PDB file of C-alpha atoms in Angstrom:
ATOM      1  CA  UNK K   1      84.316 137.308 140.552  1.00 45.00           C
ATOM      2  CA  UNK K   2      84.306 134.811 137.516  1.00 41.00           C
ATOM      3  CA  UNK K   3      81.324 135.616 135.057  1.00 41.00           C
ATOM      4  CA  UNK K   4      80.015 133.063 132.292  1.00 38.00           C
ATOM      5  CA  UNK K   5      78.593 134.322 129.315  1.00 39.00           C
ATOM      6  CA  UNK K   6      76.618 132.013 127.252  1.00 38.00           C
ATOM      7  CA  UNK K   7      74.720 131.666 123.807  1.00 39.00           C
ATOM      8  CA  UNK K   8      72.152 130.060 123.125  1.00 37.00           C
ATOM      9  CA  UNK K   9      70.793 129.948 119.871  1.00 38.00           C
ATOM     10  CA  UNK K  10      68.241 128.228 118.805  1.00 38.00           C
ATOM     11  CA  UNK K  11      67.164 127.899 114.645  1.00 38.00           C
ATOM     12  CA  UNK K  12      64.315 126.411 112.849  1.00 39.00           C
ATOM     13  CA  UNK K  13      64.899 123.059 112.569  1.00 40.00           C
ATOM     14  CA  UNK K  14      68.341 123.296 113.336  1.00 38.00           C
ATOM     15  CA  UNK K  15      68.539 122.297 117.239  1.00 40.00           C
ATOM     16  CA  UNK K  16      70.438 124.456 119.105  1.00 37.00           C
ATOM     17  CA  UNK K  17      74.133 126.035 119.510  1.00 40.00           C
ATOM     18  CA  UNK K  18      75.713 126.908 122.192  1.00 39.00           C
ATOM     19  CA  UNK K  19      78.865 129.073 123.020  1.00 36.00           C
ATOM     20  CA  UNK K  20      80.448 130.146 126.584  1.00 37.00           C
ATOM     21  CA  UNK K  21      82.862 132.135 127.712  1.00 39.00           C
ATOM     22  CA  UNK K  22      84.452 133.114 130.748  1.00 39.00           C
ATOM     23  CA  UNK K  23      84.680 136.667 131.618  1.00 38.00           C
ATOM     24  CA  UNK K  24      86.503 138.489 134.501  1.00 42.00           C
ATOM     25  CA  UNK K  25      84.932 141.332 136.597  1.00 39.00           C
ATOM     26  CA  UNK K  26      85.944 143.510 138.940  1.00 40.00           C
ATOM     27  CA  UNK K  27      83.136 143.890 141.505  1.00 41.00           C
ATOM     28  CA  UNK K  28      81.459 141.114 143.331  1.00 41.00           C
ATOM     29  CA  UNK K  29      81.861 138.615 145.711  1.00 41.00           C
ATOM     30  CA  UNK K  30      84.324 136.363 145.398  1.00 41.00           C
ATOM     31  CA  UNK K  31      84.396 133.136 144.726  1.00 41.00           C
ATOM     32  CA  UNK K  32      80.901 133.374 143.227  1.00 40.00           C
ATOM     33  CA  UNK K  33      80.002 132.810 139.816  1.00 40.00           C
ATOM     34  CA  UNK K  34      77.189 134.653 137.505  1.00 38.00           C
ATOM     35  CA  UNK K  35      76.022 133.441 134.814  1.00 36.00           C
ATOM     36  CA  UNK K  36      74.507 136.041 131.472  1.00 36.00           C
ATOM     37  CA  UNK K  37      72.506 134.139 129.150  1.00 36.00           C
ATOM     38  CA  UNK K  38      70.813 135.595 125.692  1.00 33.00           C
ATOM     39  CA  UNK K  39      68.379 133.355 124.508  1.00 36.00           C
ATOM     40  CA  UNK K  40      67.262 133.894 120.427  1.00 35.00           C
ATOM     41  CA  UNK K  41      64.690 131.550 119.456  1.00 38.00           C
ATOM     42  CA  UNK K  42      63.288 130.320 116.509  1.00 36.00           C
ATOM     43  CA  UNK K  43      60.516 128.544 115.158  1.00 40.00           C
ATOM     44  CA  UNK K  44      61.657 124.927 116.171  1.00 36.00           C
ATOM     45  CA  UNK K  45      59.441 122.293 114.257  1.00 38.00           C
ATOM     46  CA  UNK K  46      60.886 119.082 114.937  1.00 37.00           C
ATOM     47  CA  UNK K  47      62.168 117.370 111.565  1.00 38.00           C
ATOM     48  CA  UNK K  48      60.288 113.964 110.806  1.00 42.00           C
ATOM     49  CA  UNK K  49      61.894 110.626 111.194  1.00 43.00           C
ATOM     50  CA  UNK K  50      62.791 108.926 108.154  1.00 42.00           C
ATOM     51  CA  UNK K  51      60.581 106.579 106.544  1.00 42.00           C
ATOM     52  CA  UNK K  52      59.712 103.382 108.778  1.00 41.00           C
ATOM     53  CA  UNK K  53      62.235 104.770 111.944  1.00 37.00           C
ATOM     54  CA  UNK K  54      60.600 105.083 115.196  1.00 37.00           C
ATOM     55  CA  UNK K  55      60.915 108.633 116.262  1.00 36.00           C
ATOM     56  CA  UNK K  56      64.152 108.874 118.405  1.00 34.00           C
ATOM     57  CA  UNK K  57      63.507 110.004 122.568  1.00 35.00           C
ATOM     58  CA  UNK K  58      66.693 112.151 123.714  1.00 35.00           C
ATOM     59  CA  UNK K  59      69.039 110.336 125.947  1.00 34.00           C
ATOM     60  CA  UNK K  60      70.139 110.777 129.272  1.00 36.00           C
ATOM     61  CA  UNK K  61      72.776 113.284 129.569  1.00 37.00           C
ATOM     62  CA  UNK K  62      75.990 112.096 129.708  1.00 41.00           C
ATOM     63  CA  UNK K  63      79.244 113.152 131.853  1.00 45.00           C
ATOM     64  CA  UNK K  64      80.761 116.318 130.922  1.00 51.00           C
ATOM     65  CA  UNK K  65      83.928 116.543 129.677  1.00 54.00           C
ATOM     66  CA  UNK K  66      86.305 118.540 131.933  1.00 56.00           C
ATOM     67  CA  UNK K  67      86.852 122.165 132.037  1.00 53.00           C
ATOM     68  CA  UNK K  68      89.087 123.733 129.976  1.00 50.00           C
ATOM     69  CA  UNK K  69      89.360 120.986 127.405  1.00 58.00           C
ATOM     70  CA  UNK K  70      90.168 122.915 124.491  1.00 61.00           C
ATOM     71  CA  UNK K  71      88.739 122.846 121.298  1.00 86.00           C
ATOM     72  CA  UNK K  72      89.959 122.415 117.598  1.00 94.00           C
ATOM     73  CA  UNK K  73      90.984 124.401 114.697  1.00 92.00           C
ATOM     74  CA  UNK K  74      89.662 122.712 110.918  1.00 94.00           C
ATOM     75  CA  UNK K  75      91.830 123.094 108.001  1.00 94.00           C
ATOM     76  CA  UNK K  76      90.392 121.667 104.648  1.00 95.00           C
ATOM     77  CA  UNK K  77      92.066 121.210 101.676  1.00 96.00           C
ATOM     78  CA  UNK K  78      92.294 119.134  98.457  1.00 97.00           C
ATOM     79  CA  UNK K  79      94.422 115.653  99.075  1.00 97.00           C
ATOM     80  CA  UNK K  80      94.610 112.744  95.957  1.00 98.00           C
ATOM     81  CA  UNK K  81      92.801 109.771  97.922  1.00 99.00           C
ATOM     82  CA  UNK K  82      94.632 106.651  98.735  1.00 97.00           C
ATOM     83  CA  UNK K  83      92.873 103.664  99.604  1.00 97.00           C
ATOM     84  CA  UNK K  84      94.412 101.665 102.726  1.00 98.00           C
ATOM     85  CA  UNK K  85      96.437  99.073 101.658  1.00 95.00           C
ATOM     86  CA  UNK K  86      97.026  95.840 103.818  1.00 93.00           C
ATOM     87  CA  UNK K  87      94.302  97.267 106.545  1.00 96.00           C
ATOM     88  CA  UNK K  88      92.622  94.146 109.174  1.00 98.00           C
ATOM     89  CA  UNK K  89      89.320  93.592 108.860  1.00 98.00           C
ATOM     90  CA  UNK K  90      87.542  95.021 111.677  1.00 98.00           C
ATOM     91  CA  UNK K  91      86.484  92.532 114.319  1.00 97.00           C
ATOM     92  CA  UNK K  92      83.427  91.558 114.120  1.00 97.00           C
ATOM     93  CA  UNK K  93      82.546  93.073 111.054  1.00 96.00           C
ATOM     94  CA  UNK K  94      80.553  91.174 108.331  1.00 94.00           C
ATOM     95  CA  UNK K  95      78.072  91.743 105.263  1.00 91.00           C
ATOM     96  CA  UNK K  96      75.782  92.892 105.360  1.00 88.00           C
ATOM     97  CA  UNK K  97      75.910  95.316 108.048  1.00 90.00           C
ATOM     98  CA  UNK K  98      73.601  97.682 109.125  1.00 87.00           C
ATOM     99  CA  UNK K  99      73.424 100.112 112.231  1.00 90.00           C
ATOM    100  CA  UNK K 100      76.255  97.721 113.585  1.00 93.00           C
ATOM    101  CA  UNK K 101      79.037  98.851 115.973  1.00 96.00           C
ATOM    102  CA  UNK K 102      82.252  96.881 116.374  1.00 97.00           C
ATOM    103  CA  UNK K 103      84.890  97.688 119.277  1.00 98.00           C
ATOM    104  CA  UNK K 104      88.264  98.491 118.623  1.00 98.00           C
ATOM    105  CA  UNK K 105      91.530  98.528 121.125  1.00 98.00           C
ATOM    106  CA  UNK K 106      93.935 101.295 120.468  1.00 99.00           C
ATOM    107  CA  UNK K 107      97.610 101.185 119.937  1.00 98.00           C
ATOM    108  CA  UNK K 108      97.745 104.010 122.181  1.00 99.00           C
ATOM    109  CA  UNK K 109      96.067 106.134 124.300  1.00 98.00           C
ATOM    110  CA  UNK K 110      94.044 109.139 122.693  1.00 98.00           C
ATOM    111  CA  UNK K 111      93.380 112.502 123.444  1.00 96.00           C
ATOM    112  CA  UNK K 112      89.575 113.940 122.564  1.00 96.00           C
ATOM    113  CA  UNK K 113      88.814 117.079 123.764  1.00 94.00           C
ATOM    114  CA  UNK K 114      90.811 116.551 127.255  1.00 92.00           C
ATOM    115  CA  UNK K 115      89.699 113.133 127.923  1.00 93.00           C
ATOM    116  CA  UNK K 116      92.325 110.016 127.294  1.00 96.00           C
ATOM    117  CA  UNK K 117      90.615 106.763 125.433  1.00 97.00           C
ATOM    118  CA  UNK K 118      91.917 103.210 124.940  1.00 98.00           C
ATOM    119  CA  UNK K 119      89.279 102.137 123.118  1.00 98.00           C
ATOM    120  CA  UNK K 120      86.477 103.419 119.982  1.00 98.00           C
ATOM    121  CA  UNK K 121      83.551 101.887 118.991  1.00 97.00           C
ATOM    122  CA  UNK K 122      83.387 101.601 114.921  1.00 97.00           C
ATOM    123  CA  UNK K 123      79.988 102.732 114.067  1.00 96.00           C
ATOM    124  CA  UNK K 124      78.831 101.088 110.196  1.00 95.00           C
ATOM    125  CA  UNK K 125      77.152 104.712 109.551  1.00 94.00           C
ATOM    126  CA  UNK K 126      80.708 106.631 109.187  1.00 96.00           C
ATOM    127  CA  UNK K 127      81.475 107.773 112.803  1.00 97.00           C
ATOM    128  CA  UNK K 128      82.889 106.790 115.734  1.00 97.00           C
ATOM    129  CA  UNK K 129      82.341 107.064 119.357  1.00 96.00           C
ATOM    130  CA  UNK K 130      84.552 106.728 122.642  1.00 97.00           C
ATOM    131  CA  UNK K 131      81.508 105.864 124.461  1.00 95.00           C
ATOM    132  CA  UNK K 132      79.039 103.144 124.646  1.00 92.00           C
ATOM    133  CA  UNK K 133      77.783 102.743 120.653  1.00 90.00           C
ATOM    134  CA  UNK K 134      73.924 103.293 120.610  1.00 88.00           C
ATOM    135  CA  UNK K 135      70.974 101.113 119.066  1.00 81.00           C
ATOM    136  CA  UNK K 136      67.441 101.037 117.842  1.00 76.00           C
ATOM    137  CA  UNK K 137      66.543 104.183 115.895  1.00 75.00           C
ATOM    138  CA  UNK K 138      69.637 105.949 117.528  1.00 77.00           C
ATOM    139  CA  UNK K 139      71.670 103.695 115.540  1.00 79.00           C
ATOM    140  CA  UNK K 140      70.513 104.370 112.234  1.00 79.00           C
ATOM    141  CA  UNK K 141      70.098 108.558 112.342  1.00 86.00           C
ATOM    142  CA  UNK K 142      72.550 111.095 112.677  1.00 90.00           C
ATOM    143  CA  UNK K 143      72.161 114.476 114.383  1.00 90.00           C
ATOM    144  CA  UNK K 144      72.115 117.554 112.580  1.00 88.00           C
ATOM    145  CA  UNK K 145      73.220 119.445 113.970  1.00 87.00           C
ATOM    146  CA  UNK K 146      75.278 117.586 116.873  1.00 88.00           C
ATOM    147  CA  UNK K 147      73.418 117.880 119.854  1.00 86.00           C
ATOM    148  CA  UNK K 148      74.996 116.187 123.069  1.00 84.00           C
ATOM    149  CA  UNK K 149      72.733 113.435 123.214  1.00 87.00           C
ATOM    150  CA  UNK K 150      74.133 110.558 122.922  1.00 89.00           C
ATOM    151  CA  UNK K 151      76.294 108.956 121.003  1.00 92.00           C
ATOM    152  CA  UNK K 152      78.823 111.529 122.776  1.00 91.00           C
ATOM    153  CA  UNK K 153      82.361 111.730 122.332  1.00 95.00           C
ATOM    154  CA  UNK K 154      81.515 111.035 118.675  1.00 96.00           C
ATOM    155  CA  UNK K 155      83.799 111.687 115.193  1.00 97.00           C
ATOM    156  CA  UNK K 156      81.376 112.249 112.708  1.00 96.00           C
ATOM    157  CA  UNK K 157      83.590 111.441 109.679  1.00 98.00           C
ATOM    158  CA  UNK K 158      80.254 111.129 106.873  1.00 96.00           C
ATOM    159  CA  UNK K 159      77.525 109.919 109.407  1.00 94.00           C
ATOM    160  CA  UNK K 160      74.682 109.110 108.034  1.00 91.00           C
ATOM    161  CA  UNK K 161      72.166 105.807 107.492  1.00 88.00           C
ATOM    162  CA  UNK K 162      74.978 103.333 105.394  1.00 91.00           C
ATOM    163  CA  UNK K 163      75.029 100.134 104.714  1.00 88.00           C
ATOM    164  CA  UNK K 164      77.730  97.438 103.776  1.00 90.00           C
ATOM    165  CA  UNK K 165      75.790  96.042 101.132  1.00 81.00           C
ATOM    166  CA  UNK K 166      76.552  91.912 100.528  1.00 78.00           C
ATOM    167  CA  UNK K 167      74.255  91.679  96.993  1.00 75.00           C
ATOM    168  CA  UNK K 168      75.485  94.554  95.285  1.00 75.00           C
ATOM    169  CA  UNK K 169      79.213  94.313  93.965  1.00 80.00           C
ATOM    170  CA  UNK K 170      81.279  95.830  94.729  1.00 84.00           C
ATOM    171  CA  UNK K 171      80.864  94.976  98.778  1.00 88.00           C
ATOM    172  CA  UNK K 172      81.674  96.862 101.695  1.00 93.00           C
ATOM    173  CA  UNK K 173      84.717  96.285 103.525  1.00 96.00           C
ATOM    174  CA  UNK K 174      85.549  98.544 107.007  1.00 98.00           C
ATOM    175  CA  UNK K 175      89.525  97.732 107.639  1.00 98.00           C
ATOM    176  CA  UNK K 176      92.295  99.799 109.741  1.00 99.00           C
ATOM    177  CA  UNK K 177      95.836  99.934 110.020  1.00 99.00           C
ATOM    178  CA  UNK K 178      98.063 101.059 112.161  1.00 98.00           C
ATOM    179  CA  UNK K 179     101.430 102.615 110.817  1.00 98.00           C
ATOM    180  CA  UNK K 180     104.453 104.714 112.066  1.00 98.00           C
ATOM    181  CA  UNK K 181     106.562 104.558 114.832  1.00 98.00           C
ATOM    182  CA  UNK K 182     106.221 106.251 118.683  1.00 98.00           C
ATOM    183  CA  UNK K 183     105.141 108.582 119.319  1.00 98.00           C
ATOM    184  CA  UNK K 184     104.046 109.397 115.472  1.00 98.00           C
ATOM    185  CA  UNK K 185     101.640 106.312 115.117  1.00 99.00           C
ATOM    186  CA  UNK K 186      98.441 106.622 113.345  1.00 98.00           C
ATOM    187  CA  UNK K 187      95.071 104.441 113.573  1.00 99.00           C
ATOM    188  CA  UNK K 188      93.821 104.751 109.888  1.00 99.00           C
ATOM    189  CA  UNK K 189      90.234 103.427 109.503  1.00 99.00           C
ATOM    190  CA  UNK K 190      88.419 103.295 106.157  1.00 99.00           C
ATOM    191  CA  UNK K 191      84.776 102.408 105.224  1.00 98.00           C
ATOM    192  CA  UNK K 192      84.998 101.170 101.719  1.00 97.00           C
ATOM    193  CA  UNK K 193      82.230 101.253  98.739  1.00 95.00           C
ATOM    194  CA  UNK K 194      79.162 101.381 101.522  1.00 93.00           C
ATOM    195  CA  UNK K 195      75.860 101.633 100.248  1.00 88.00           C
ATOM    196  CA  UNK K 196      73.230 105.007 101.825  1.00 83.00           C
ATOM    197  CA  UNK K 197      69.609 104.062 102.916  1.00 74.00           C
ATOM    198  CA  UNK K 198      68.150 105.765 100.068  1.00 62.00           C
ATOM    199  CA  UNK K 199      64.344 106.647  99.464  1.00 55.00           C
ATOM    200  CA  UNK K 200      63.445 105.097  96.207  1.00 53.00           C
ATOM    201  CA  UNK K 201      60.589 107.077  94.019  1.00 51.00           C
ATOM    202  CA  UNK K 202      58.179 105.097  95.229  1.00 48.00           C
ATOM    203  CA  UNK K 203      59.131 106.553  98.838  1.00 46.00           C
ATOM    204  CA  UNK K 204      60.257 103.025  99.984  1.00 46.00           C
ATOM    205  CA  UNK K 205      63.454 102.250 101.502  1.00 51.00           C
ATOM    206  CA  UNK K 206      66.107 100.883  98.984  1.00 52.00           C
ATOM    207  CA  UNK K 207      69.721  99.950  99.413  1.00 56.00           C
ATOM    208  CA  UNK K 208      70.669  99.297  96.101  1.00 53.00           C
ATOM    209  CA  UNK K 209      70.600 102.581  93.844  1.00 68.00           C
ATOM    210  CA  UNK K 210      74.702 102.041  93.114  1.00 75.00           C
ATOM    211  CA  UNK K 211      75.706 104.312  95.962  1.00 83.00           C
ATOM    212  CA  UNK K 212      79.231 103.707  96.845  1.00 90.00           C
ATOM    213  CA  UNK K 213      80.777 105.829  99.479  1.00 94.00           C
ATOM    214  CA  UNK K 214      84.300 105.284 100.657  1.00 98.00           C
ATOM    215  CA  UNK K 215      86.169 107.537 103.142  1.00 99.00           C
ATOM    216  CA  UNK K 216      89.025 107.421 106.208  1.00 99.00           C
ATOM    217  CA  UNK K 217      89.555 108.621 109.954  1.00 99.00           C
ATOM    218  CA  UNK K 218      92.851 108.862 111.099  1.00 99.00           C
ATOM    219  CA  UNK K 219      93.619 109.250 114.732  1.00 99.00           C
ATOM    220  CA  UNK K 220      97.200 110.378 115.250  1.00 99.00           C
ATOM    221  CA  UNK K 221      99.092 109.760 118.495  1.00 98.00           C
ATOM    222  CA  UNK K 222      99.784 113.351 118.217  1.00 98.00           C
ATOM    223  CA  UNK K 223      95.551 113.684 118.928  1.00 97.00           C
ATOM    224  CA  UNK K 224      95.501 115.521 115.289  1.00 98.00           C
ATOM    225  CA  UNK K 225      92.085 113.689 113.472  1.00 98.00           C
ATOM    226  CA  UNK K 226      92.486 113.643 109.698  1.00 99.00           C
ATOM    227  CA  UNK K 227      89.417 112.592 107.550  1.00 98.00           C
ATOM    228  CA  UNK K 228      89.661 111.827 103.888  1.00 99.00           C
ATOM    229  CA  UNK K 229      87.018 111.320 101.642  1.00 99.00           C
ATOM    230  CA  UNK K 230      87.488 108.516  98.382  1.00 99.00           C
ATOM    231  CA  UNK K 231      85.675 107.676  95.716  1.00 97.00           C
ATOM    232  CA  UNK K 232      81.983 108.434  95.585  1.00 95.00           C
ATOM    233  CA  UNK K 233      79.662 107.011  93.287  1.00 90.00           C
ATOM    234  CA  UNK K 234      76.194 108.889  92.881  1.00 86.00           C
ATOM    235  CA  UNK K 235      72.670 106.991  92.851  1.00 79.00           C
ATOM    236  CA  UNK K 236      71.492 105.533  89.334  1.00 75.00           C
ATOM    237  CA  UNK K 237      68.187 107.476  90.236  1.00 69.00           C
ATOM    238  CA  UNK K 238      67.146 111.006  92.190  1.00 65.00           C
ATOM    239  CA  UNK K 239      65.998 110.379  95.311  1.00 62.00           C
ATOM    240  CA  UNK K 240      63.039 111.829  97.238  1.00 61.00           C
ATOM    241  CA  UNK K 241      65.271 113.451 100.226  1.00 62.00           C
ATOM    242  CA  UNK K 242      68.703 114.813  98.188  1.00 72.00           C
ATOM    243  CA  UNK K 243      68.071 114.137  94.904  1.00 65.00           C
ATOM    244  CA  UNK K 244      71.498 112.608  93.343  1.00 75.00           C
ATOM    245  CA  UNK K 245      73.149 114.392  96.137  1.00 83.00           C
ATOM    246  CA  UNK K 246      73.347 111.331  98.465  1.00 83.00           C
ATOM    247  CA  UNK K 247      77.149 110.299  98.043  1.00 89.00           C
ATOM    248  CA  UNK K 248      78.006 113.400  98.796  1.00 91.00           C
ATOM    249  CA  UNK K 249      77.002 114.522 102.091  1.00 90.00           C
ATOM    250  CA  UNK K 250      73.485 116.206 101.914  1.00 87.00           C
ATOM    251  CA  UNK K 251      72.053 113.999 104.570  1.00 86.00           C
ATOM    252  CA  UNK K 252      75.629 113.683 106.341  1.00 91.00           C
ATOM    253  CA  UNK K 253      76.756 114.885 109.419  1.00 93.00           C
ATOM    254  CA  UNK K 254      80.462 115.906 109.735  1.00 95.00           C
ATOM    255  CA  UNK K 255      82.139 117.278 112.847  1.00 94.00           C
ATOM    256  CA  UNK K 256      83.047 116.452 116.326  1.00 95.00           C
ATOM    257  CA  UNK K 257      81.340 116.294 119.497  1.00 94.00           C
ATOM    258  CA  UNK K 258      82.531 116.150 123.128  1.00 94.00           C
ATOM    259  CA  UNK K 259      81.448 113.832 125.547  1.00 92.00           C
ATOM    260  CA  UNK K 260      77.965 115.082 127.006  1.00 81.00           C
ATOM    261  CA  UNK K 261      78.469 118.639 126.545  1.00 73.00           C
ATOM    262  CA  UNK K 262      77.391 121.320 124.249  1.00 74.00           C
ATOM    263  CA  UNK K 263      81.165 121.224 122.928  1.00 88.00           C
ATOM    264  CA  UNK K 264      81.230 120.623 119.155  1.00 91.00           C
ATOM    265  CA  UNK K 265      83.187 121.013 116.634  1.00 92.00           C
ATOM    266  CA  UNK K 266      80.770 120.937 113.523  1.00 90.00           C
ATOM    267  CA  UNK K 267      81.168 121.091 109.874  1.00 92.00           C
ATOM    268  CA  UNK K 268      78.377 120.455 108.087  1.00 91.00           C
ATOM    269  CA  UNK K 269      74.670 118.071 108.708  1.00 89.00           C
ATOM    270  CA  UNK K 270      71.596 117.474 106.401  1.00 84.00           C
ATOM    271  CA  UNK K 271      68.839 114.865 107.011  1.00 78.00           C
ATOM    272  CA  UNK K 272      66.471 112.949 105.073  1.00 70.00           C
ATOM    273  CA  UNK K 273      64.551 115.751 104.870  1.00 71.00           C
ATOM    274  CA  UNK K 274      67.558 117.800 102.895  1.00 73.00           C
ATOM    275  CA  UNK K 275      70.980 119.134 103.774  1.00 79.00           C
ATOM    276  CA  UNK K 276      71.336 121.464 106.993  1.00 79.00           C
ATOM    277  CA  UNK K 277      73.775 123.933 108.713  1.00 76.00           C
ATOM    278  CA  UNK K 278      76.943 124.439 106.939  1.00 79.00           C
ATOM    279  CA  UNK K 279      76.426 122.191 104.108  1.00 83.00           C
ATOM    280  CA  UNK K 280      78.587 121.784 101.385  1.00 85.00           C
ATOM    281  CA  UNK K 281      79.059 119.171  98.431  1.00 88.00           C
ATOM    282  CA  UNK K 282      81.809 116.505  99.706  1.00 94.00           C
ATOM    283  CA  UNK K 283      83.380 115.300  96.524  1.00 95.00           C
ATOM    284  CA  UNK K 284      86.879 112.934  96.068  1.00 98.00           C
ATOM    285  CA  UNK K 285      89.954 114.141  97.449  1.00 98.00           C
ATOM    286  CA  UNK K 286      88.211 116.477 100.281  1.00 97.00           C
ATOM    287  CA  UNK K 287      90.963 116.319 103.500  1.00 98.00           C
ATOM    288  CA  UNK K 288      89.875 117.669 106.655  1.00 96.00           C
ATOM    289  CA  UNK K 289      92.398 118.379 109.838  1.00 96.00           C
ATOM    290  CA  UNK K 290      91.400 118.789 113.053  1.00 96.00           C
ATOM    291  CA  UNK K 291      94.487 119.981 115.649  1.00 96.00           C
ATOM    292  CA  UNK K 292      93.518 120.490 119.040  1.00 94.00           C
ATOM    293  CA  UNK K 293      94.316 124.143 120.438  1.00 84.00           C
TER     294      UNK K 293
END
């Protein structure tokens, strides 16, 4: 007999996490499965959208990701930042852009949490998806914490509501690169001096408080994900959801997320209404390493 044991946990305006695990027993049919669940709920007011978004419907769930996928350890350290030098201009991409989502072939095939990908979608909010990108509301608001709806199969590198700002210098630029040989090639992309929707004192939306954020996903062909975090520039003015906290993560989400599954690896979230599970200050330099157990 195979037994499941799974935790649910639910926290104030947190969502909820989820953790399984096999077990083995000794007595029972066979071939039959039972499944313990321990339920601890919360108060579980739902945050409010931020200022002029529609409020955001859950999506369909998506596929699950197969069994025995494996999941990641995180090692963070301290790295000197290096911009990308020589990187392509994603395709499609142009300023401004906002919510946008440009498709991206890659130079070979990658591993995420057991599933193989040719392609990523390039999300203008600091994340990336191997799945269909999403739009309206979706588009604009991350999840804190990461909650299987969609986008799935998601690299949350520093997702939250940017913006590649074309009347502020300096502008935004979102470029990759490709460099090594097989089988040690890397996919390096790099969102450069973006802008953060940013609630102005007056509680109106405002791109143009000097925010620059710049940071990097690498995809190795090894399936390691590295994400560095550059420069950050903080707002000229406190703002009414995280203070002068914006650049550096307090309405962020950071982490990984399988695709349609409660499978995630997270690292930290806050919304507009402040910073959430696991938060903690991203400042230049941060290096995180995900390796795949």
């Amino acid at each position: 007999m195979r037994c499941v044991l799974a935790l649910v946990i639910t926290l104030a305006g947190c969502g909820r996490w989820g953790f399984a695990q096999p077990l083995d027993a000794s007595a029972g049919d066979e071939g039959t499965d039972a499944v313990a669940e321990i339920a601890l709920d919360a108060d579980t007011d739902a945050e409010a959208p931020k200022p002029d978004a529609a409020p955001m419907a859950d999506a369909a769930p998506m596929p699950d990701s197969p069994a025995g996928m494996g999941m990641y350890s995180v090692a963070a350290t301290t790295v000197p930042y290096t911009p990308l030098a020589g990187g392509t201009a994603v395709p499609g991409f142009v300023v401004p852009a906002d919510d946008d989502s440009y498709a991206l072939a890659l130079p070979f095939t990658f591993t995420f949490y057991g599933i193989m990908y040719s392609s990523v979608n390039i999300s203008a909010n600091g994340y990336v998806t191997f799945e269909a990108p999403v739009t309206g509301a979706e588009a604009m608001m991350n999840d804190c914490p990461l909650d299987g709806t969609a986008p799935g199969a998601t690299i949350a590198v520093f997702w939250d509501d940017l913006y590649a700002s074309a009347a502020v210098m300096p502008f935004g630029t979102l470029t990759y690169a490709v460099t090594g040989t097989a089988p040690n090639r890397r996919l390096t992309i790099e969102w450069r001096d973006f802008d953060a929707f940013y609630l102005a004192g007056s509680g109106n939306n405002a791109f143009t408080q000097g925010v620059r954020i710049t940071q990097s996903l690498a995809l190795r062909e090894d399936n390691v994900i590295e994400m560095h975090y550059g420069p950050r520039t903080p707002p000229s003015a406190a703002s009414k959801d995280c203070g002068a906290d914006r650049h550096r993560g307090c309405s962020a989400t950071v982490g990984l997320e399988a695709s349609g599954s409660t499978l995630f690896t997270p690292v930290q979230c806050g919304t507009a209404l402040g910073p959430g599970p696991g938060y903690a200050p991203i400042d230049e330099g941060k290096h995180l390493v995900f390796t795949p157990s």
